[in-house]
mmCIF file of N, CA and C in Angstrom:
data_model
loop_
_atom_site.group_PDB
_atom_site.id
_atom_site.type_symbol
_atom_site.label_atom_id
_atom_site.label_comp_id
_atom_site.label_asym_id
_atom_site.label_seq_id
_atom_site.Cartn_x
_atom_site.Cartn_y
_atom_site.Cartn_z
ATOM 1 N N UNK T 1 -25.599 39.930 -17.646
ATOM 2 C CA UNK T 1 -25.575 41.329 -17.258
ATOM 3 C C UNK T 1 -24.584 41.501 -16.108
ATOM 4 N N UNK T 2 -24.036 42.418 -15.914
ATOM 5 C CA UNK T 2 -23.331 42.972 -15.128
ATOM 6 C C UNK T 2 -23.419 43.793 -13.495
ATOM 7 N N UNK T 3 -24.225 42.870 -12.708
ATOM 8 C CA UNK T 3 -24.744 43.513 -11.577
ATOM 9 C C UNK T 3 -23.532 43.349 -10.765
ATOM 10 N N UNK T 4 -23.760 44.243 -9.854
ATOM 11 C CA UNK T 4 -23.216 44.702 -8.899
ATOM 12 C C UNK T 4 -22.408 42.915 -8.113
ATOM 13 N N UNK T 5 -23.356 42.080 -8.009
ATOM 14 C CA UNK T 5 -23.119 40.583 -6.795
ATOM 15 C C UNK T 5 -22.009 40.643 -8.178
ATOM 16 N N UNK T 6 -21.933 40.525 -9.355
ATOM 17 C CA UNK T 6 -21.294 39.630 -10.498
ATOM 18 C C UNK T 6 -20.097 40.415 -10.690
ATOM 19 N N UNK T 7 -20.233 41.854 -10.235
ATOM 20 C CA UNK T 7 -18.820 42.634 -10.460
ATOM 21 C C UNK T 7 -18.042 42.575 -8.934
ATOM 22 N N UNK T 8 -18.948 41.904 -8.105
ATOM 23 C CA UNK T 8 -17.777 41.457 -6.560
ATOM 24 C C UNK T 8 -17.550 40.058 -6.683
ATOM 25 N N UNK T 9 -18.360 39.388 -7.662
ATOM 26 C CA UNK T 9 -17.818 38.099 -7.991
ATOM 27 C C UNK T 9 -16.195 38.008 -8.555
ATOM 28 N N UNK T 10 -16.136 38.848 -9.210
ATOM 29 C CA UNK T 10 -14.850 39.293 -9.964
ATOM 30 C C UNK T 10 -13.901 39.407 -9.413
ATOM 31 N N UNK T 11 -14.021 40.638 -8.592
ATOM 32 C CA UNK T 11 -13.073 40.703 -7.678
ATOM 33 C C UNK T 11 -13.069 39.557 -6.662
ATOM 34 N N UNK T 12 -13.678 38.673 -6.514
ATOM 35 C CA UNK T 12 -13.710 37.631 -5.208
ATOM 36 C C UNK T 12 -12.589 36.303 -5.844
ATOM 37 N N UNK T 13 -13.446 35.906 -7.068
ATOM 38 C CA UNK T 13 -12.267 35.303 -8.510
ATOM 39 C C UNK T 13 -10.639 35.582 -8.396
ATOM 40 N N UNK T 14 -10.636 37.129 -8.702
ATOM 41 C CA UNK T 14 -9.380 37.873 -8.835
ATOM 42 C C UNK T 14 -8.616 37.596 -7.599
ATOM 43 N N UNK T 15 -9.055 37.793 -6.479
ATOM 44 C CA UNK T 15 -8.379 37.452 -4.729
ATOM 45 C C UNK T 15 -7.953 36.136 -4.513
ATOM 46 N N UNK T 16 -9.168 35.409 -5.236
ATOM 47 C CA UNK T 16 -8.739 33.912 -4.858
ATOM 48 C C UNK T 16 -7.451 33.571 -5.572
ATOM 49 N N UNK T 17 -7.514 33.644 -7.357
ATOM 50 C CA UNK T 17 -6.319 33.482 -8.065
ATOM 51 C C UNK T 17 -4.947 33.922 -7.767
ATOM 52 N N UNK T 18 -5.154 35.287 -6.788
ATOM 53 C CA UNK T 18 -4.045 36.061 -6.412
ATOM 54 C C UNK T 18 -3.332 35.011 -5.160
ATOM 55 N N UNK T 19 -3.825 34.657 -4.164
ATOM 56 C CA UNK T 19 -3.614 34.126 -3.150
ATOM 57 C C UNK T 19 -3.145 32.688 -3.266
ATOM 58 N N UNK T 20 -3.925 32.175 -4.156
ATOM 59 C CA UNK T 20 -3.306 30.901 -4.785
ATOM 60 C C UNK T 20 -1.755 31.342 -5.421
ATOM 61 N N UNK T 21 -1.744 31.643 -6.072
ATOM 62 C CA UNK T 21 -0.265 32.028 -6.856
ATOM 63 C C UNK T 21 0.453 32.077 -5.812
ATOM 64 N N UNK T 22 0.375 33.255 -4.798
ATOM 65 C CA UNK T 22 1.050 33.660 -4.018
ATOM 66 C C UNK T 22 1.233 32.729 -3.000
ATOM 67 N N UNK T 23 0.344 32.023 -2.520
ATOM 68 C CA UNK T 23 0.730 30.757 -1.037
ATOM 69 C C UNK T 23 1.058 29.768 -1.804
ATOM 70 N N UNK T 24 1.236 29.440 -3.400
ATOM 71 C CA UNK T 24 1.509 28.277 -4.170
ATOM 72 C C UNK T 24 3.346 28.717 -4.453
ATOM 73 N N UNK T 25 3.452 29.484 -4.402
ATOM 74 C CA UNK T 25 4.620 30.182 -4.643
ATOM 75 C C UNK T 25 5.286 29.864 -3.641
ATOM 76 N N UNK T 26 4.782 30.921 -2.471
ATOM 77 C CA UNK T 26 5.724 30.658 -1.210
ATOM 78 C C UNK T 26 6.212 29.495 -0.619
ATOM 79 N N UNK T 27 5.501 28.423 -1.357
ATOM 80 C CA UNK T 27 5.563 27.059 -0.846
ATOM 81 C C UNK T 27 6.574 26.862 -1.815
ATOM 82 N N UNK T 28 6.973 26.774 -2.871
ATOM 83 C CA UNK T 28 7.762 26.553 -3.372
ATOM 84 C C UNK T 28 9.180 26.977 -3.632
ATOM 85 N N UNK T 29 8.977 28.254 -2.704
ATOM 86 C CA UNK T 29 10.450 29.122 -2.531
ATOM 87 C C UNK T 29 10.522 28.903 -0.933
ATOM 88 N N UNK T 30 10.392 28.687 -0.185
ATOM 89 C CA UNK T 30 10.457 28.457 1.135
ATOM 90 C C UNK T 30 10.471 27.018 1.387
ATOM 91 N N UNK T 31 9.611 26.078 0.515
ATOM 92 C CA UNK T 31 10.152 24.485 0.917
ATOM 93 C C UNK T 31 9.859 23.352 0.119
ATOM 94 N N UNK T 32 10.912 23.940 -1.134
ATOM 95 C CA UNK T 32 11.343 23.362 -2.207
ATOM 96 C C UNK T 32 11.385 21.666 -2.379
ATOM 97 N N UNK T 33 11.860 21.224 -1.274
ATOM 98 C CA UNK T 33 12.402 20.045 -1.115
ATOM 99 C C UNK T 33 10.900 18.991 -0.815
ATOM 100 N N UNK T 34 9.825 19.840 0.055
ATOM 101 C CA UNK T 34 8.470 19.070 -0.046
ATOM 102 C C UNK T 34 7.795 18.818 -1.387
ATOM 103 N N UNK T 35 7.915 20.202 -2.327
ATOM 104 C CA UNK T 35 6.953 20.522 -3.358
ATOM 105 C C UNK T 35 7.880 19.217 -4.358
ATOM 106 N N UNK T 36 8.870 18.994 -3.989
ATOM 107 C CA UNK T 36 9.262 18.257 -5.586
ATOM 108 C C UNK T 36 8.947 16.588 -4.844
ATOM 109 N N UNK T 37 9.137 16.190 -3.328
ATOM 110 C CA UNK T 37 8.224 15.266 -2.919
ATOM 111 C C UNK T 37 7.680 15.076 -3.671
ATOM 112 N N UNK T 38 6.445 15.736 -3.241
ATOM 113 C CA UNK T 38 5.169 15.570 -3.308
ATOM 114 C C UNK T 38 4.306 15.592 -4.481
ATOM 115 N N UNK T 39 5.192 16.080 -5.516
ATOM 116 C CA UNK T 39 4.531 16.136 -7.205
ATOM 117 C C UNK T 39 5.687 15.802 -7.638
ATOM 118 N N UNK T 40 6.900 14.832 -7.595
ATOM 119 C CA UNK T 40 7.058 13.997 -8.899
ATOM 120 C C UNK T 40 7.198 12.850 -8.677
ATOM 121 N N UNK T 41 7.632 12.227 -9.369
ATOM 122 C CA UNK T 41 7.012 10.343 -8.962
ATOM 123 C C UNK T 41 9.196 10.113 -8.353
ATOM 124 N N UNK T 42 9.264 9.013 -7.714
ATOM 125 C CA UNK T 42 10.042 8.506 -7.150
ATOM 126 C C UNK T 42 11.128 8.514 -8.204
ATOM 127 N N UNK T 43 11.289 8.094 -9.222
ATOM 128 C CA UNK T 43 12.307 8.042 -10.149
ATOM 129 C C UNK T 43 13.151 9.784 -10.333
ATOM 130 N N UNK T 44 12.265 10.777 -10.340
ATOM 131 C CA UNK T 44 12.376 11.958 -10.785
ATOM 132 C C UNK T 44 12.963 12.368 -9.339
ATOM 133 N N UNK T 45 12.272 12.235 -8.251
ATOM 134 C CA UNK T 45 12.512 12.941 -7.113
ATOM 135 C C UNK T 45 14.127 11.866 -6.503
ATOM 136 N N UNK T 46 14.416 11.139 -6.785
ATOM 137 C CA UNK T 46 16.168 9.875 -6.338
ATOM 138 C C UNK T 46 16.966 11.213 -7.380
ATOM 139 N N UNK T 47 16.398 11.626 -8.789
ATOM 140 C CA UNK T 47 17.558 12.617 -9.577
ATOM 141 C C UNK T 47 17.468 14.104 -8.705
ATOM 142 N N UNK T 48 16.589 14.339 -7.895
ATOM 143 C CA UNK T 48 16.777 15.927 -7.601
ATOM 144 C C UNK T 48 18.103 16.184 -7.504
ATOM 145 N N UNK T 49 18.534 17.774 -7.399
ATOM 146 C CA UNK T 49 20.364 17.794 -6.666
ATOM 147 C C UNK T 49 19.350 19.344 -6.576
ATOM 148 N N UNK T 50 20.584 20.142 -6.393
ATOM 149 C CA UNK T 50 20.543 21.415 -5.908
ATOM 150 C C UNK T 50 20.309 22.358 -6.788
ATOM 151 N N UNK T 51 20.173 22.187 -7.858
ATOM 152 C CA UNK T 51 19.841 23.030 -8.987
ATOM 153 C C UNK T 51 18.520 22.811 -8.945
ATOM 154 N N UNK T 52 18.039 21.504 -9.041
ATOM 155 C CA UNK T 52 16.470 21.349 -9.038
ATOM 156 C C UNK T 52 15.525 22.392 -8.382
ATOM 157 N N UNK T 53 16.340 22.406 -7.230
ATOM 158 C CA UNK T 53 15.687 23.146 -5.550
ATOM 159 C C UNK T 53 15.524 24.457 -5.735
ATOM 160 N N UNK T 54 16.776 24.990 -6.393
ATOM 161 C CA UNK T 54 16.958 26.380 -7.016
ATOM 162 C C UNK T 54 16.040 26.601 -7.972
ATOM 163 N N UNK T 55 15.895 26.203 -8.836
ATOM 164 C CA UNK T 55 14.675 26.290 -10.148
ATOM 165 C C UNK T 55 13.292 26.147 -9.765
ATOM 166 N N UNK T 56 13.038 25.705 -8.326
ATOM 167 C CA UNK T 56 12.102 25.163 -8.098
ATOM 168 C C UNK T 56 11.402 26.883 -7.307
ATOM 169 N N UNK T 57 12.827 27.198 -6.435
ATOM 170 C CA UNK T 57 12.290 28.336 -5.989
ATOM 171 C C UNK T 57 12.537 29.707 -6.761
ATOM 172 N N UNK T 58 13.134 29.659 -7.811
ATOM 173 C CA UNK T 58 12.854 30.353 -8.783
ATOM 174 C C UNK T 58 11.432 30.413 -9.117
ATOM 175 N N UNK T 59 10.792 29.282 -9.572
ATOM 176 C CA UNK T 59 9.708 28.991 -9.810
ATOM 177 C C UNK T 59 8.749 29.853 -9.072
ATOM 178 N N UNK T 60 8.634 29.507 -7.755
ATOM 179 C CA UNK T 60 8.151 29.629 -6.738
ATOM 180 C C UNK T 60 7.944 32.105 -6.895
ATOM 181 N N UNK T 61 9.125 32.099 -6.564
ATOM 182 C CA UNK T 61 9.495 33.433 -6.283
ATOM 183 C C UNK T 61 8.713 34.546 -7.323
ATOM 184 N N UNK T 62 8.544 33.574 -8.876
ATOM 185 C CA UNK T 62 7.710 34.227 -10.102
ATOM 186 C C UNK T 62 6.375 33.870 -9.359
ATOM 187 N N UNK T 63 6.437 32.836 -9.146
ATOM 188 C CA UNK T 63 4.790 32.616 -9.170
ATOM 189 C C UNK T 63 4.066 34.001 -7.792
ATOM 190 N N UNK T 64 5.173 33.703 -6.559
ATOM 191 C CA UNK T 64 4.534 34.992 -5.630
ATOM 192 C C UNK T 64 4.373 36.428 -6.125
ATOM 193 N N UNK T 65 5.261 36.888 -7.034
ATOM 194 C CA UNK T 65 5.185 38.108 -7.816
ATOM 195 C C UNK T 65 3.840 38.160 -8.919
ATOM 196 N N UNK T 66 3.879 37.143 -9.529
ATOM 197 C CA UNK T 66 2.415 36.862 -10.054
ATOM 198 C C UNK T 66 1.294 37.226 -9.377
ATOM 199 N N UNK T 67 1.003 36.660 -8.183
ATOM 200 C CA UNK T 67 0.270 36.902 -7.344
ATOM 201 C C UNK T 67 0.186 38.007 -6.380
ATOM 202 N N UNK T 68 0.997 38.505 -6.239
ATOM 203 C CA UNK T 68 1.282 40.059 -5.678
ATOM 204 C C UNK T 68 0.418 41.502 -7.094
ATOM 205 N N UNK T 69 1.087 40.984 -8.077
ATOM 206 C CA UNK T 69 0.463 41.948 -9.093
ATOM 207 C C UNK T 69 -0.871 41.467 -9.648
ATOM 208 N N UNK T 70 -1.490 40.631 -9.432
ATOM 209 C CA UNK T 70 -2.738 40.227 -9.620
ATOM 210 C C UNK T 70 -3.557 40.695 -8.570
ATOM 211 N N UNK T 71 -3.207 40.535 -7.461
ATOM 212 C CA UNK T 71 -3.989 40.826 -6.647
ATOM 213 C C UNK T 71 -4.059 42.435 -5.867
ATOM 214 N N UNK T 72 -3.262 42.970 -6.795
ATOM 215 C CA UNK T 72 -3.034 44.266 -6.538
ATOM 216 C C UNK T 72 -3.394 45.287 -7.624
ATOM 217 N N UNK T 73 -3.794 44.783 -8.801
ATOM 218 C CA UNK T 73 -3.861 45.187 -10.022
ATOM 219 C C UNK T 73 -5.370 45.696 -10.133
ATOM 220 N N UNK T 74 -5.816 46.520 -10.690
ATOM 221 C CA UNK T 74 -7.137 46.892 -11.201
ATOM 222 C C UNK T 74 -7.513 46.011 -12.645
ATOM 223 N N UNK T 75 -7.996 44.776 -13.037
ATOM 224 C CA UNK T 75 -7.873 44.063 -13.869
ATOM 225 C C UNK T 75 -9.106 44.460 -15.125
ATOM 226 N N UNK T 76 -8.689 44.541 -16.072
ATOM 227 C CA UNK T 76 -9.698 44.766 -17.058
ATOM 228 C C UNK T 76 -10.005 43.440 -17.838
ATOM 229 N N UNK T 77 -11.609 43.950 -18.564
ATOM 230 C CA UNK T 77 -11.865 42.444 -19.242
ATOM 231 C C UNK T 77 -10.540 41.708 -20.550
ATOM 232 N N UNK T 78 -9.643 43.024 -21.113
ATOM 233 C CA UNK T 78 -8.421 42.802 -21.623
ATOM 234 C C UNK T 78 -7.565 42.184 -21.109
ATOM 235 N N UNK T 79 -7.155 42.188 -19.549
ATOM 236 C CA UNK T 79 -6.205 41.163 -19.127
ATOM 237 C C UNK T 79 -6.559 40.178 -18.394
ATOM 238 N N UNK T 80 -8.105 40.139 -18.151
ATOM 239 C CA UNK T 80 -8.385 39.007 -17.900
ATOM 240 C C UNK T 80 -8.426 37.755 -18.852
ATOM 241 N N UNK T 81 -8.799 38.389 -19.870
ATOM 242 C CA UNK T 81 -8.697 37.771 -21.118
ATOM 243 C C UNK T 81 -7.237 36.908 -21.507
ATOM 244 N N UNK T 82 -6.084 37.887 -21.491
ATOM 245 C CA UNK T 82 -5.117 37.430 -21.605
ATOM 246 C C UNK T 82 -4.160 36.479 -20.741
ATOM 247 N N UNK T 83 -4.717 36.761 -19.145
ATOM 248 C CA UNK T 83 -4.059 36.099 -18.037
ATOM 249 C C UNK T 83 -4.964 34.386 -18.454
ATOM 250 N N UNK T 84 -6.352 34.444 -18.583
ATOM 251 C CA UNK T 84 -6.885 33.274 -19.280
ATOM 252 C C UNK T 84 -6.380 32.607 -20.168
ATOM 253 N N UNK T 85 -5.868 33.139 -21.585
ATOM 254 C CA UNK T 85 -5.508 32.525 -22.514
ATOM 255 C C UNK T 85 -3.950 32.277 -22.029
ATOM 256 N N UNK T 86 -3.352 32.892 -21.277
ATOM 257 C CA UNK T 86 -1.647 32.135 -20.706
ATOM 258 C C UNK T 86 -1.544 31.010 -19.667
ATOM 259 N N UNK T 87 -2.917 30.210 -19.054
ATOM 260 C CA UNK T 87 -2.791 29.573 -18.543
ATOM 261 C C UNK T 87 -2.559 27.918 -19.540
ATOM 262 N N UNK T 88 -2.829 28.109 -21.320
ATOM 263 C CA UNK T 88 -2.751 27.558 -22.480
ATOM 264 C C UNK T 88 -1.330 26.741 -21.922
ATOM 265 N N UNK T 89 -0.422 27.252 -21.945
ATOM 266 C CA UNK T 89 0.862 26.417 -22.065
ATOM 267 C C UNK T 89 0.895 25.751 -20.461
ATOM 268 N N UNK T 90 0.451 26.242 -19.498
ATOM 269 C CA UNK T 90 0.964 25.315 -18.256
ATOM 270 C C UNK T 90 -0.261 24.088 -18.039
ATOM 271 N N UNK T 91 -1.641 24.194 -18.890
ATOM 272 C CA UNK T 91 -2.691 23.462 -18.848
ATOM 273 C C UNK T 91 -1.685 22.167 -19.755
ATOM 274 N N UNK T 92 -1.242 22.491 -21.289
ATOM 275 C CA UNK T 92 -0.134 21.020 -22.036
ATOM 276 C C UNK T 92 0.857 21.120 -20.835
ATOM 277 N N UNK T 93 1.814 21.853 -20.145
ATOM 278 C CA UNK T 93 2.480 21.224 -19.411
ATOM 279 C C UNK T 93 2.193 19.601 -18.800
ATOM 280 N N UNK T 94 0.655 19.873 -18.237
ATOM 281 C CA UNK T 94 0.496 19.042 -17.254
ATOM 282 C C UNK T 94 0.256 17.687 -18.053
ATOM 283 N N UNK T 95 0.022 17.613 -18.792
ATOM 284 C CA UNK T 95 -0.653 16.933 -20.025
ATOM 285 C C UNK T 95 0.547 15.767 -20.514
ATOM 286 N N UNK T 96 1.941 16.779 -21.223
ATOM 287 C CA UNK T 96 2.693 16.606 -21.379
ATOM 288 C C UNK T 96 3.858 15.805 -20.735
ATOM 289 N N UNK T 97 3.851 16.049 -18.981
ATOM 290 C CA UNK T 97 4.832 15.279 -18.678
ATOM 291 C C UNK T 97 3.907 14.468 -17.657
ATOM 292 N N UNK T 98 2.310 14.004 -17.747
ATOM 293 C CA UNK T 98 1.606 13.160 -16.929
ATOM 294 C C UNK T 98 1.145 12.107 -17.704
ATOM 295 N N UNK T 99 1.290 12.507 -19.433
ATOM 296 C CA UNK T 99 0.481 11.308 -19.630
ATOM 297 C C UNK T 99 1.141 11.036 -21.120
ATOM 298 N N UNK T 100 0.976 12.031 -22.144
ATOM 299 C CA UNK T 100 1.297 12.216 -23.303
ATOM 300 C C UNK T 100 2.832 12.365 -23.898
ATOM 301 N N UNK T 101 3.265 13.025 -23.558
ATOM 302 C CA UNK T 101 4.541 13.583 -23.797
ATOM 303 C C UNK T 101 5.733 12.149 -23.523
ATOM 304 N N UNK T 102 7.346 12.675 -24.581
ATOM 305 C CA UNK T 102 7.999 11.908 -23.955
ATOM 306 C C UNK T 102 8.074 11.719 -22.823
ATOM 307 N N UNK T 103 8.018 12.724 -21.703
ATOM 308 C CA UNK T 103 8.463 13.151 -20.453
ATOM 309 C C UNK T 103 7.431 12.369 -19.293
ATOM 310 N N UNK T 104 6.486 11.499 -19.833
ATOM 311 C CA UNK T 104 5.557 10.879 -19.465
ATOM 312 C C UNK T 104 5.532 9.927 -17.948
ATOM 313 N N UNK T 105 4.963 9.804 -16.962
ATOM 314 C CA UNK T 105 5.712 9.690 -15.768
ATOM 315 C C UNK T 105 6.311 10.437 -14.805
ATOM 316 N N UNK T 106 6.994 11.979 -15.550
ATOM 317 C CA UNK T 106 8.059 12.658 -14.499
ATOM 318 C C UNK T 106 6.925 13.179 -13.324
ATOM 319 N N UNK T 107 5.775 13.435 -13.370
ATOM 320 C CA UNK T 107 4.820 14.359 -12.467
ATOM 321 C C UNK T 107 3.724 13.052 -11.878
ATOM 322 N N UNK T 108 3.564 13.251 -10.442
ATOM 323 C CA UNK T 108 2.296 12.174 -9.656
ATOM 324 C C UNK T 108 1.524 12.175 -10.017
ATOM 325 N N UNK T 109 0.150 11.809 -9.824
ATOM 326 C CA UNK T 109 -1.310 12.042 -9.720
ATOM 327 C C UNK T 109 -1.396 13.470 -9.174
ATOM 328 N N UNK T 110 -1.045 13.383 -8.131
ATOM 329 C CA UNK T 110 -1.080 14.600 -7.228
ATOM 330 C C UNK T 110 -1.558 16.207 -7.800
ATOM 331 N N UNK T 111 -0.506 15.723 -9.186
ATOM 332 C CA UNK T 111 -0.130 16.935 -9.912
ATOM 333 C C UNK T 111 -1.416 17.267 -10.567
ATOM 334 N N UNK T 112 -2.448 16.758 -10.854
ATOM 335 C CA UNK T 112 -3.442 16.990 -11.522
ATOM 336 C C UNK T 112 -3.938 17.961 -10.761
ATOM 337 N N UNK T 113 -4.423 17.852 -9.596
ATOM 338 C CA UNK T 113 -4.825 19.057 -8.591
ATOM 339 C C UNK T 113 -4.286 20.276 -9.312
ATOM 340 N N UNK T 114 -3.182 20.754 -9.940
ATOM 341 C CA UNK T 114 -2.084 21.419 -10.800
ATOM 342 C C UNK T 114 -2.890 21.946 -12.012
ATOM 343 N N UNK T 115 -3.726 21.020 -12.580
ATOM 344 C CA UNK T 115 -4.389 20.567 -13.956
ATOM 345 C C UNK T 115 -5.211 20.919 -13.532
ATOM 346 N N UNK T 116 -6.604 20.512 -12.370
ATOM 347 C CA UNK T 116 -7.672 21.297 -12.560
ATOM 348 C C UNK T 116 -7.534 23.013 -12.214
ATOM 349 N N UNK T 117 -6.781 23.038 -11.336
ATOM 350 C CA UNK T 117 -6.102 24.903 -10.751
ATOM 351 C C UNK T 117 -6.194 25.638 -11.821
ATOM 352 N N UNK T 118 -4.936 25.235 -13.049
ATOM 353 C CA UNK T 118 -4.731 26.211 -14.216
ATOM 354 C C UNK T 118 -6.005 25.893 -14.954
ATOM 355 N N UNK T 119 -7.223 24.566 -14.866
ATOM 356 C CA UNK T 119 -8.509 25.361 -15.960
ATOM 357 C C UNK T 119 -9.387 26.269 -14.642
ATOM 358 N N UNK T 120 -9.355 26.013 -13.563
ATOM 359 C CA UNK T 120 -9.915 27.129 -12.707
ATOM 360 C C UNK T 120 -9.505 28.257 -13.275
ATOM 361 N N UNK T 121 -8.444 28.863 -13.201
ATOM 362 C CA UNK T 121 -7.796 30.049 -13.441
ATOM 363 C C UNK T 121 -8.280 30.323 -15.207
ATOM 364 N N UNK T 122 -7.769 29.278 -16.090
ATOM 365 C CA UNK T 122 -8.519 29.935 -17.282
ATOM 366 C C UNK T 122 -9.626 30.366 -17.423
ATOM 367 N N UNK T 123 -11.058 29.647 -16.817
ATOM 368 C CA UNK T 123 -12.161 29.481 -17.135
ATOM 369 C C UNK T 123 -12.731 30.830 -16.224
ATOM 370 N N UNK T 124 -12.206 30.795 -15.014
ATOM 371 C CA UNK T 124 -12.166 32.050 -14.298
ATOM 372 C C UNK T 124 -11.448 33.546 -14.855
ATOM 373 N N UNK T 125 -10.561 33.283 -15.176
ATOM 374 C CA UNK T 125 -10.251 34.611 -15.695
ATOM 375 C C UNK T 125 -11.133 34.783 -17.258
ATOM 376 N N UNK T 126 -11.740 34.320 -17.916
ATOM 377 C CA UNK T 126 -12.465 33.870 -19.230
ATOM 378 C C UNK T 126 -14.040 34.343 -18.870
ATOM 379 N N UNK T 127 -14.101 34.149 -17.699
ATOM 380 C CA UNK T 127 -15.624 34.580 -17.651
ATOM 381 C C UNK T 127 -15.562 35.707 -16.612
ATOM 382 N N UNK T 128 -14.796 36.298 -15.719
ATOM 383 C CA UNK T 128 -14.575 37.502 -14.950
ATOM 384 C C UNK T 128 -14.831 38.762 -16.762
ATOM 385 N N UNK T 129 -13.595 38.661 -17.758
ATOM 386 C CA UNK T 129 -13.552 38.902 -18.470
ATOM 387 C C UNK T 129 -15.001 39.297 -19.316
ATOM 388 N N UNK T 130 -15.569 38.334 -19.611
ATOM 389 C CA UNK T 130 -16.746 38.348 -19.935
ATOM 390 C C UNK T 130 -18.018 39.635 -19.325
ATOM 391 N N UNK T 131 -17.713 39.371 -17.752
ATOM 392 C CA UNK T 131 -18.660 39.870 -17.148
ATOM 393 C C UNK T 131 -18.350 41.643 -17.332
ATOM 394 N N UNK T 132 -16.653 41.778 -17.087
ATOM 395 C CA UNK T 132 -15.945 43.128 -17.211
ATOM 396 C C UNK T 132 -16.924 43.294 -18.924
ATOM 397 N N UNK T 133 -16.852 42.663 -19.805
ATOM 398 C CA UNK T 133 -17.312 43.455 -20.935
ATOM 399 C C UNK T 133 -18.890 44.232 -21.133
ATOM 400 N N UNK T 134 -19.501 42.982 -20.299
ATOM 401 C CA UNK T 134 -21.277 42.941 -20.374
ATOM 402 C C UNK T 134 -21.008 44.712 -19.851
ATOM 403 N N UNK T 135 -20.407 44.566 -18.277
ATOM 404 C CA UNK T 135 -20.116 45.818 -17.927
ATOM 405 C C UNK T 135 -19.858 47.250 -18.697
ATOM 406 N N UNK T 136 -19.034 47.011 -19.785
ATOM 407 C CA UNK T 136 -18.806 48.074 -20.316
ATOM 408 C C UNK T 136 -18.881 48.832 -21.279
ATOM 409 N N UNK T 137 -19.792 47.638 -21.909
ATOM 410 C CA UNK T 137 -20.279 47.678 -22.853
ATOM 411 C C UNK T 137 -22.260 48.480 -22.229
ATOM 412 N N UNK T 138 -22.526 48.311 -21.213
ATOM 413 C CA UNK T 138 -23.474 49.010 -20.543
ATOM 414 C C UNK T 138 -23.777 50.266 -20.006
ATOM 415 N N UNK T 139 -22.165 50.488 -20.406
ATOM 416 C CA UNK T 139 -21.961 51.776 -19.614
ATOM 417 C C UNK T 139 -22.223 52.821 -20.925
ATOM 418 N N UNK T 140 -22.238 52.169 -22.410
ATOM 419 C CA UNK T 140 -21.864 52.567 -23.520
ATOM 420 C C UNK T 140 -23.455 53.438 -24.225
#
């Protein structure tokens, strides 16, 4: 059911995801050169050059805009739904170049922290979603 604690749960969900994006971001457009440290393994991080750094805060610069419109957004159980199901491709990212994939090696341990975040964010935006429906479907 949809009480009141469970519809500020939502929004509490929604703030956290927003803020993450956004201080995960800024870190990566402001100090590029730590974030690729610190999440890829030694072989990957001897190839960085300056394009890396650039892509990195590219990276970075989407991800704060992400988080700016998330956390600014009035979110329905529809895009919670959908912001859930797009965390699908960066959940194989991690997958892909940590364990499975040719690319196997390029990302630390570290990076998993990365891996549990994006199923936070799915499972969180998946059941915010949920709760938005109990909601509105109550109202019905």
């Amino acid at each position: 059911m949809a009480t009141p604690q469970r519809l500020q749960t939502v929004r509490r969900i929604q703030r956290a995801m927003a803020t993450a994006y956004a201080g995960l971001g800024a870190w990566c457009l402001l100090h590029s050169y730590s974030v690729v440290a610190l999440g890829f393994t030694p072989r990957y991080v001897a190839m960085s050059n300056e394009t890396t750094h650039l892509l990195m805060r590219c990276f970075g610069a989407q991800a704060m805009t992400c988080g700016l419109v998330l956390g600014t957004s009035e979110m329905t159980a529809f895009s919670f739904t959908a912001f859930g199901l797009a965390m699908i491709p960066y959940i194989g990212w991690n997958f892909w170049f940590s364990g499975v994939g040719p690319a196997r090696g390029m990302i630390n341990s570290l990076m998993w922290l990365d891996f549990f975040g994006n199923v936070f964010f799915m499972g969180g935006s998946l059941w915010c979603a949920k709760v938005l429906k109990e909601g509105a479907n109550k109202k019905h």
